[in-house]
PDB file of C-alpha atoms and ligand atoms in Angstrom:
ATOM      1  CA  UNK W   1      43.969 -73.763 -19.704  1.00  0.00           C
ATOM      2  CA  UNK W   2      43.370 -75.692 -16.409  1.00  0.00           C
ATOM      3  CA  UNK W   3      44.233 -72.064 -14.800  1.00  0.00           C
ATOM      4  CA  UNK W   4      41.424 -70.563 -16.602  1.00  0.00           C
ATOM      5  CA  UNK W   5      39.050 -72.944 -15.712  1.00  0.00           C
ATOM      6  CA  UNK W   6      39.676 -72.859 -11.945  1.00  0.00           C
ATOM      7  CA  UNK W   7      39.223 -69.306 -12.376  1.00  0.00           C
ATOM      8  CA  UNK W   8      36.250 -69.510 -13.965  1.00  0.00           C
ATOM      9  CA  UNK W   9      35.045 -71.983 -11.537  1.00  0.00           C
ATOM     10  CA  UNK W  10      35.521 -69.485  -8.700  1.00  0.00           C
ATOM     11  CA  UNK W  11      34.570 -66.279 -10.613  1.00  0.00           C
ATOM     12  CA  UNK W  12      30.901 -67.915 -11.201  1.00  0.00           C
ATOM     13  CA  UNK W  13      29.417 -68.301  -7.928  1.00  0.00           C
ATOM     14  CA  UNK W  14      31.321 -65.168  -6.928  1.00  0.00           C
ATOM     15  CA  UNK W  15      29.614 -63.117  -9.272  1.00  0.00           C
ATOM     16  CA  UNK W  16      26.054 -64.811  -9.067  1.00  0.00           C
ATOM     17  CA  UNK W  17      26.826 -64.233  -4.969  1.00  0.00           C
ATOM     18  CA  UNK W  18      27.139 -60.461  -5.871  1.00  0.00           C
ATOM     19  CA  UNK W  19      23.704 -60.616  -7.705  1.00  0.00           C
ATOM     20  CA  UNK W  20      21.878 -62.724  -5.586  1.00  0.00           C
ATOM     21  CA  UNK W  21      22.821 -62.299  -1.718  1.00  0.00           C
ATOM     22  CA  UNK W  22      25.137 -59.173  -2.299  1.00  0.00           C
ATOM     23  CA  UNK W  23      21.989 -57.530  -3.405  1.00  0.00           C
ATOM     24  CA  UNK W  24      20.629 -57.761  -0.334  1.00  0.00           C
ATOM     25  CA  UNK W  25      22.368 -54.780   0.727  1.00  0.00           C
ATOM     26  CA  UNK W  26      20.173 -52.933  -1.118  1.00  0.00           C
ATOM     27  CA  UNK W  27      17.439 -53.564   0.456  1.00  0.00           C
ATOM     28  CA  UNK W  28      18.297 -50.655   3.029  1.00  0.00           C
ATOM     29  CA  UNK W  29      16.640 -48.827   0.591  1.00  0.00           C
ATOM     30  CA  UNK W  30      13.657 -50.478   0.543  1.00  0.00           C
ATOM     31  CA  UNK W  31      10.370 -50.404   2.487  1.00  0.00           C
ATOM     32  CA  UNK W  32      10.134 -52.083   5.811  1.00  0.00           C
ATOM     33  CA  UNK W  33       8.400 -49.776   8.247  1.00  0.00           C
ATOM     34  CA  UNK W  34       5.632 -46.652   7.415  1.00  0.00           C
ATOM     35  CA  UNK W  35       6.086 -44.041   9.168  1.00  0.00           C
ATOM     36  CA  UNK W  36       6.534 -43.731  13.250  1.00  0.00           C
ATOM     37  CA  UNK W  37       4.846 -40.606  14.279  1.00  0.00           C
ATOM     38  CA  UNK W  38       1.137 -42.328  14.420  1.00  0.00           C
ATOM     39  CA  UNK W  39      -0.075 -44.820  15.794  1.00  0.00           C
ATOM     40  CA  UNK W  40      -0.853 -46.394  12.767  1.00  0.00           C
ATOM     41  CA  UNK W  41      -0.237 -50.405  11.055  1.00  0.00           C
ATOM     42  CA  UNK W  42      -1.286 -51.777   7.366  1.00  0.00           C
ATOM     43  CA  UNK W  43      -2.176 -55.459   6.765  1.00  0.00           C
ATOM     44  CA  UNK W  44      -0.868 -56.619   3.508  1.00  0.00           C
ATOM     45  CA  UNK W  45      -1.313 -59.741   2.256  1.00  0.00           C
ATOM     46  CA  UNK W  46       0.801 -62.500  -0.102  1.00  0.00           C
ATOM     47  CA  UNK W  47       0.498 -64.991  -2.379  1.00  0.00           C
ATOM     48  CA  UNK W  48      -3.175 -64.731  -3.971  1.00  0.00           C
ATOM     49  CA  UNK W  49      -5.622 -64.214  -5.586  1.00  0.00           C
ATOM     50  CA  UNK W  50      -7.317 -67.511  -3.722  1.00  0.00           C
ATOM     51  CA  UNK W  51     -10.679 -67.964  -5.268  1.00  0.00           C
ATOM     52  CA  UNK W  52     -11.815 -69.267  -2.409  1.00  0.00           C
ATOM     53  CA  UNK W  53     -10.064 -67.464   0.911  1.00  0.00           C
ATOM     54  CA  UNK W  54      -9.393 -64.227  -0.945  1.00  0.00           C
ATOM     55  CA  UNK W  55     -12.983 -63.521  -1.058  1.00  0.00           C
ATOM     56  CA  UNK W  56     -13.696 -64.382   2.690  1.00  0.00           C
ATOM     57  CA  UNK W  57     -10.712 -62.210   3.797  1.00  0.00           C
ATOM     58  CA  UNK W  58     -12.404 -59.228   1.666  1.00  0.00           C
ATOM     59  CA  UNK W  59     -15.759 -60.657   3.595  1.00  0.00           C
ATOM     60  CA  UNK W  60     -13.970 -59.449   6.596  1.00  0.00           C
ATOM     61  CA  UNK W  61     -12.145 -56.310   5.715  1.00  0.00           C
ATOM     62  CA  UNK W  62     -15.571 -54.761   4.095  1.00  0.00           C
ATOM     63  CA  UNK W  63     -17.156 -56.016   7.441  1.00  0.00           C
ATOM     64  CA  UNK W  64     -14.338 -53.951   9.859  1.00  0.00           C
ATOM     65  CA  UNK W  65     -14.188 -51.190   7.492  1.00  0.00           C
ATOM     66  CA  UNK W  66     -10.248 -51.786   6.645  1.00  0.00           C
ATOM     67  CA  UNK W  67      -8.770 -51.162   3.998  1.00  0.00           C
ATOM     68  CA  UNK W  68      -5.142 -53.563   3.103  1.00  0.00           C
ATOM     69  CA  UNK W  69      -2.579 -53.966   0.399  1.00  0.00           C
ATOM     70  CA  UNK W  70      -2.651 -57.041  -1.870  1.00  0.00           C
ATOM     71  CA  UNK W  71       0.318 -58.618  -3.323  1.00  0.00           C
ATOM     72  CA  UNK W  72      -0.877 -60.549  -6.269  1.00  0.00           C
ATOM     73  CA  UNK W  73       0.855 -63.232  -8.074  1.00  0.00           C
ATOM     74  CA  UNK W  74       0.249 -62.779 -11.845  1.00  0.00           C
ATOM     75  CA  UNK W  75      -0.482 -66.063 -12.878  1.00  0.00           C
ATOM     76  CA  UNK W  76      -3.124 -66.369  -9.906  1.00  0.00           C
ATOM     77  CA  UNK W  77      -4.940 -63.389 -10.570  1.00  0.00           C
ATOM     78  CA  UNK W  78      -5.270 -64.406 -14.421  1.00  0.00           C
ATOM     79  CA  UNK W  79      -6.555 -67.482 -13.326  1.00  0.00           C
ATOM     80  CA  UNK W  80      -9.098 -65.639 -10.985  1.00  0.00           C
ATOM     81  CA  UNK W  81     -10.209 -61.887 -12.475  1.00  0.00           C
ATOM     82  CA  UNK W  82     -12.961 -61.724 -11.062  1.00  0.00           C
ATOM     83  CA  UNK W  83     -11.517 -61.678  -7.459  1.00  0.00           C
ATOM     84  CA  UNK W  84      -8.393 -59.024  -8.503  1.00  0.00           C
ATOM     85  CA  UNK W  85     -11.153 -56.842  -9.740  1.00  0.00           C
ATOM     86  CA  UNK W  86     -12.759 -57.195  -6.097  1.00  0.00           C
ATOM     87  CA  UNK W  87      -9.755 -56.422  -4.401  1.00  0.00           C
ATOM     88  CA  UNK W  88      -8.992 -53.159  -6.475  1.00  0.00           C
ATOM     89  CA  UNK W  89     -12.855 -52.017  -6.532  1.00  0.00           C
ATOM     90  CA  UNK W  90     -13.154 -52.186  -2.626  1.00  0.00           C
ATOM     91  CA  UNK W  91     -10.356 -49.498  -2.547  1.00  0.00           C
ATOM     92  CA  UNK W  92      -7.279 -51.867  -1.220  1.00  0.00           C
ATOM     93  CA  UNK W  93      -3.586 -51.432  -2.409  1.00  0.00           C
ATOM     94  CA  UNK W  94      -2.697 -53.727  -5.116  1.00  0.00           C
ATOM     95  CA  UNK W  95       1.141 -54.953  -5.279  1.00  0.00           C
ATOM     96  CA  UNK W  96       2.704 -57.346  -8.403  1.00  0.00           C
ATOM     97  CA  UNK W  97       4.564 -60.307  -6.296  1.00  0.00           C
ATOM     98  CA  UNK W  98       6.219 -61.744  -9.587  1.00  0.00           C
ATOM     99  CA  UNK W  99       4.330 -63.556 -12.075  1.00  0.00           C
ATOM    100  CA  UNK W 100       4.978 -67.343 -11.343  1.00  0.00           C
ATOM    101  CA  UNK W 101       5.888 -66.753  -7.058  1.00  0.00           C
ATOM    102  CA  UNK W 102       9.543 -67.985  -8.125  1.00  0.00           C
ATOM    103  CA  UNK W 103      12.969 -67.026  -5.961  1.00  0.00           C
ATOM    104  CA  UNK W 104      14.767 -64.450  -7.384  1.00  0.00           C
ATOM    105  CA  UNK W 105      17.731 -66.329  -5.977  1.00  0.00           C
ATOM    106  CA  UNK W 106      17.453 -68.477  -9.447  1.00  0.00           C
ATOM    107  CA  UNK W 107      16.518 -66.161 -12.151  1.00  0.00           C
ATOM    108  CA  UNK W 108      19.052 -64.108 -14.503  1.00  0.00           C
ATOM    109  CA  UNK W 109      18.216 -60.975 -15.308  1.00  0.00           C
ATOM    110  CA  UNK W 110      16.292 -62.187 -18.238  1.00  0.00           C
ATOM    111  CA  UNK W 111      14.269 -63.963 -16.403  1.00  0.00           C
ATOM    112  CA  UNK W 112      13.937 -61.410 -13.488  1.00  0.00           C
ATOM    113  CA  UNK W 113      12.601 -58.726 -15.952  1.00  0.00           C
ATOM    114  CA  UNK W 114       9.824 -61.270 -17.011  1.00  0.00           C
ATOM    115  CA  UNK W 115       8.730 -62.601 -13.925  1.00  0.00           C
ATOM    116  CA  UNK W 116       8.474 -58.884 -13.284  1.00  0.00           C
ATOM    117  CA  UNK W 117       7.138 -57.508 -16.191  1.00  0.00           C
ATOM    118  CA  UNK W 118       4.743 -60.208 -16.852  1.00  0.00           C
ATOM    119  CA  UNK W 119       2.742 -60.000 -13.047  1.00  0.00           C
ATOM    120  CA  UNK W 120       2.899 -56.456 -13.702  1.00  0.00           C
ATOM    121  CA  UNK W 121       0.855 -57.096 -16.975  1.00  0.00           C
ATOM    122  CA  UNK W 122      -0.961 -59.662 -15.477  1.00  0.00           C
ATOM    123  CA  UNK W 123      -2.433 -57.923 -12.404  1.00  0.00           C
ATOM    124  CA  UNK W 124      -3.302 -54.741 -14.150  1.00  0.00           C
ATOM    125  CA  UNK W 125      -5.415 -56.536 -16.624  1.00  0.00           C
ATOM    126  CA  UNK W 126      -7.310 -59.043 -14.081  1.00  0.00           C
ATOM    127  CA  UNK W 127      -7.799 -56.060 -11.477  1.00  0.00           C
ATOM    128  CA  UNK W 128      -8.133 -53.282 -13.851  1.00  0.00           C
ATOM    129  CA  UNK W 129      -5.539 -50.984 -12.071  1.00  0.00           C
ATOM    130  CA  UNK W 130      -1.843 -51.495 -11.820  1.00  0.00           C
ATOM    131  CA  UNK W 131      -0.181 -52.806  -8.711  1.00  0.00           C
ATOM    132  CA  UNK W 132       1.447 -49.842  -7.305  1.00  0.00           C
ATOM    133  CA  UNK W 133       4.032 -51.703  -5.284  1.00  0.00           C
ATOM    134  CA  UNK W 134       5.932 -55.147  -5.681  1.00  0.00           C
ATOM    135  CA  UNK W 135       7.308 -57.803  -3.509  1.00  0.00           C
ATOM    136  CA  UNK W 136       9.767 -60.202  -4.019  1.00  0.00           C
ATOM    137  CA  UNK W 137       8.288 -63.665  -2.850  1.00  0.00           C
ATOM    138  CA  UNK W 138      10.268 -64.959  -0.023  1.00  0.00           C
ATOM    139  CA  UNK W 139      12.135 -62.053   0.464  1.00  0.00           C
ATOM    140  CA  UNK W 140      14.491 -62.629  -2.218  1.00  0.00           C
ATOM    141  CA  UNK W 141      16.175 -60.144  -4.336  1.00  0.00           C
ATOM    142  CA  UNK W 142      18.541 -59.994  -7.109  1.00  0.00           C
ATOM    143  CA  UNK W 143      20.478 -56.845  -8.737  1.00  0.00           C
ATOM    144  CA  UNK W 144      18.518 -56.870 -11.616  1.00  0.00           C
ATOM    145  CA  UNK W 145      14.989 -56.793  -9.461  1.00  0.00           C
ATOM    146  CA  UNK W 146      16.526 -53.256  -8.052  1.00  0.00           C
ATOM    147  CA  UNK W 147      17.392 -51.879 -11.481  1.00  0.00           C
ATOM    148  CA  UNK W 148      14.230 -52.926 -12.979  1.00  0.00           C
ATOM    149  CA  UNK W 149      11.926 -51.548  -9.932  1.00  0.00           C
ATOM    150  CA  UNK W 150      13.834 -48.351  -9.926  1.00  0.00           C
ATOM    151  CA  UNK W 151      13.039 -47.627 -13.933  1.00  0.00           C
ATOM    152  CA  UNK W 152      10.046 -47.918 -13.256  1.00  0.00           C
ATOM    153  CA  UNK W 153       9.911 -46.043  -9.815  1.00  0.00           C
ATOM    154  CA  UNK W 154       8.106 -49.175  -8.119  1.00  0.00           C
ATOM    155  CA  UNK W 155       8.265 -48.882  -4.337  1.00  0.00           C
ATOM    156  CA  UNK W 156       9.991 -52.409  -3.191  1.00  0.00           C
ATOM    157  CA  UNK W 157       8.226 -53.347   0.255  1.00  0.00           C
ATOM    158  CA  UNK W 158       9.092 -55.761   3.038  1.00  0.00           C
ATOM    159  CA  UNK W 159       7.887 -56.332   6.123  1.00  0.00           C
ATOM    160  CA  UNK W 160       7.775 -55.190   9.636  1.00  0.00           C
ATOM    161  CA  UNK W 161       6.172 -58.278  11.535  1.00  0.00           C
ATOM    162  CA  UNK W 162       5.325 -61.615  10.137  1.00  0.00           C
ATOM    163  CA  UNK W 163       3.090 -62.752  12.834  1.00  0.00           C
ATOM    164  CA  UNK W 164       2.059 -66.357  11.352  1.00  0.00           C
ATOM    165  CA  UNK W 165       3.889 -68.800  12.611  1.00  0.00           C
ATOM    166  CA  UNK W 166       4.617 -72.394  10.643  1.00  0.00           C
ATOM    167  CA  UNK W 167       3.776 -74.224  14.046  1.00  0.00           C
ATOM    168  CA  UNK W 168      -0.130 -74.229  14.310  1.00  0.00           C
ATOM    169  CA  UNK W 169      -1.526 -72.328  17.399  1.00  0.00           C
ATOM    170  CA  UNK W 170      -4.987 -71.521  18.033  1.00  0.00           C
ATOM    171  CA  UNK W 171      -6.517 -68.343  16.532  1.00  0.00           C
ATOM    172  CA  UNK W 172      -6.616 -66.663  19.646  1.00  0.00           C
ATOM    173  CA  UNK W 173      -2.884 -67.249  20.106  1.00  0.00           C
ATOM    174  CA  UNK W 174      -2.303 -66.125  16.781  1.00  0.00           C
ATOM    175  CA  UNK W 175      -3.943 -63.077  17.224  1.00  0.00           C
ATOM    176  CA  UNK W 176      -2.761 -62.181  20.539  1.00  0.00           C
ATOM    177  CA  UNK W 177       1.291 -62.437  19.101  1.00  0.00           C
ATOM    178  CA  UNK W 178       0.347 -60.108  16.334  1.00  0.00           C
ATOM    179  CA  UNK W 179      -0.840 -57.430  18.561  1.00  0.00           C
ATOM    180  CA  UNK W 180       1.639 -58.000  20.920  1.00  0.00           C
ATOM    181  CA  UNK W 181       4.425 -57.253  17.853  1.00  0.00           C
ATOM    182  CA  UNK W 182       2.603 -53.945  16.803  1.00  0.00           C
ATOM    183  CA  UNK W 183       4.683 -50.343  16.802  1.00  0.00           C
ATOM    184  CA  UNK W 184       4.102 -47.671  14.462  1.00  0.00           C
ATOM    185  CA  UNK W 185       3.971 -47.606  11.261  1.00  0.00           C
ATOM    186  CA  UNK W 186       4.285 -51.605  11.223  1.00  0.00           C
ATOM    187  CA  UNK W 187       3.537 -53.147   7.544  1.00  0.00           C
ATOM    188  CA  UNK W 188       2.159 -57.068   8.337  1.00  0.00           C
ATOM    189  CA  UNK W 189       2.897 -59.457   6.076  1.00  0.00           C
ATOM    190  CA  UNK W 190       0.174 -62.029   6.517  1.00  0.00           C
ATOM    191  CA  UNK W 191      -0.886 -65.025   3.682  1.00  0.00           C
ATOM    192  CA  UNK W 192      -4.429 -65.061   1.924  1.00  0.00           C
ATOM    193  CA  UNK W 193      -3.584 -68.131   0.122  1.00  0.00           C
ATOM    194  CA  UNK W 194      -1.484 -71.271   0.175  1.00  0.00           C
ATOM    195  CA  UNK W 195       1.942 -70.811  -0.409  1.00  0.00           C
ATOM    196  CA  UNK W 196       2.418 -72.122   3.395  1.00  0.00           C
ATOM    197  CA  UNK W 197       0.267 -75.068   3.328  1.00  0.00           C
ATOM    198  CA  UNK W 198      -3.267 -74.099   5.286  1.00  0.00           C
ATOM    199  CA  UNK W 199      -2.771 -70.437   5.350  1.00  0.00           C
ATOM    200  CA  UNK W 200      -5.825 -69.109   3.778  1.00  0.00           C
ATOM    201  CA  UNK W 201      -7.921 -70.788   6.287  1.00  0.00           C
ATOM    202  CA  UNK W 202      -5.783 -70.119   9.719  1.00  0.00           C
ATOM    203  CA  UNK W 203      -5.838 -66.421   8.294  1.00  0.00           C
ATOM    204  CA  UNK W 204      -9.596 -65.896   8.212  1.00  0.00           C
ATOM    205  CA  UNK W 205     -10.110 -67.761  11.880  1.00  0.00           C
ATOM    206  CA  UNK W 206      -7.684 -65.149  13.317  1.00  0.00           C
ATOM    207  CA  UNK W 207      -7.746 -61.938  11.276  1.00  0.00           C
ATOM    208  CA  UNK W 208     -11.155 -60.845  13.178  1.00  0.00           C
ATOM    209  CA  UNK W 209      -9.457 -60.806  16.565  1.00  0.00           C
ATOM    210  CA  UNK W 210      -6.105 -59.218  15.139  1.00  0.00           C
ATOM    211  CA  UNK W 211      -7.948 -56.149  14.036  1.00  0.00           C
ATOM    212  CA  UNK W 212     -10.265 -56.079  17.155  1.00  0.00           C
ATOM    213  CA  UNK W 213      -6.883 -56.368  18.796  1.00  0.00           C
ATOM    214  CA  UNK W 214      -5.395 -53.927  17.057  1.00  0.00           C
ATOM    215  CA  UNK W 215      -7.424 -51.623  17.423  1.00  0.00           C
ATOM    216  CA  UNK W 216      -7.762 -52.109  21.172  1.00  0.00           C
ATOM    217  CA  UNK W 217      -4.527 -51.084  21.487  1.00  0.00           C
ATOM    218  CA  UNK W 218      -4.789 -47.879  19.938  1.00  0.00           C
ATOM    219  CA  UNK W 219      -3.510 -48.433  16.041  1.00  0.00           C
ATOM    220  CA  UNK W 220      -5.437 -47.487  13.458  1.00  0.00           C
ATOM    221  CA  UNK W 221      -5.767 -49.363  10.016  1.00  0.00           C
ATOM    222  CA  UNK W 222      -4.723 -48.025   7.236  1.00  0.00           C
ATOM    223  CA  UNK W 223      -3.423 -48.228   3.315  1.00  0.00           C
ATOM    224  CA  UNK W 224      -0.074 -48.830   2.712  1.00  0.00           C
ATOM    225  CA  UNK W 225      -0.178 -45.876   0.662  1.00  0.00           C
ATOM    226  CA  UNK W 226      -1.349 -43.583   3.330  1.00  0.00           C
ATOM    227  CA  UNK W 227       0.954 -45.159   5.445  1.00  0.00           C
ATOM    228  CA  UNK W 228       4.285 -44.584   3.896  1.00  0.00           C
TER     229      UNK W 228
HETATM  230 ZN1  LIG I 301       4.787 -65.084  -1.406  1.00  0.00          ZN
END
């Protein structure tokens, strides 16, 4: 009896290692880069809808004529329609990034399937069309995220350069680091609303000069779906 229950006590986090960290090694197969033979980037961006810095960073993307990929969370945009529908209407990507913005790290696979299936539901109702792609927030994946995407052929996509940086620096700085990181086929993974404390309005002061910046350097703009 005492046997079994040291084995069980080291079978348990073995097994939740496989399906939390060990899944990690499937994220080879993911998305982290578009593709290298133009000199092309996509902004996406995490965490809203925000009703208040969402709009502001669509201010600036109908303003520069680009066109991004939004990861929603679910709950946000049912809290906020009107600005998923904005989003979706102005021609951007739309991406589920779970319904509640929890870590995959703690769900089971009940749990998993819901926070999936429920942003799914979520943002196709607010925006009116259904996210194309999905992100896991933080990064973090479990088996049953994989098994759940691939059923329902949902790209999984990561993240070539996270330019923000938790330190504040001025916008300038900001924006100079973020062209400085470009290459081809980058996919940015910027924030449009708090999930790091301030980020909706540190975004909007620097996202001018990143796409002026950008584009001085020779990359174009474009969706993530034209540039995967
Ligand atoms: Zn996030």
């Amino acid at each position: 009896m005492k046997r079994a229950a040291w084995l069980l006590a080291g079978a348990v986090p073995a097994i939740w290692g496989a399906y939390t960290w060990g899944s990690h090694l499937l994220t080879v197969g993911s998305i982290w880069r578009g593709a290298r033979d133009r000199r092309a980037v996509t902004l996406t961006f995490d965490d809203g809808p925000d009703p208040e810095w969402t709009p502001r960073v669509l201010d600036i993307l109908e303003r520069e004529e680009v066109r991004a990929a939004f990861f929603l969370i679910g709950r946000r945009a049912g809290r906020t329609p009107q600005v998923a529908r904005r989003i979706a209407e102005a021609g951007h990507d739309l991406g589920n990034h779970t319904w509640s913005h929890t870590s995959l790290w703690r769900c089971g696979p009940r749990e998993t399937e819901r926070e999936i299936g429920q942003g799914h539901a979520a943002i196709s109702d607010a925006a009116g069309r259904a996210p194309a792609f999905f992100r896991p927030p933080w990064g973090k994946t479990n088996l049953t995220m994989f098994r759940t995407l691939h059923r329902s052929a949902t790209p999984c996509v990561f993240w070539t350069v996270q330019p923000e940086s938790r330190r504040t620096v001025t916008p300038v700085e900001q924006a100079r680091r973020g062209t400085e990181r470009a290459r081809s086929g980058a996919i940015y993974d910027l924030h449009d609303a708090d999930g790091v404390p301030g980020a909706g309005s540190r975004l909007v002061e620097y996202l001018p000069a990143l796409i002026q910046g950008l584009r001085r350097e020779g990359y174009a703009l474009v969706p993530l779906r034209d540039l995967l």
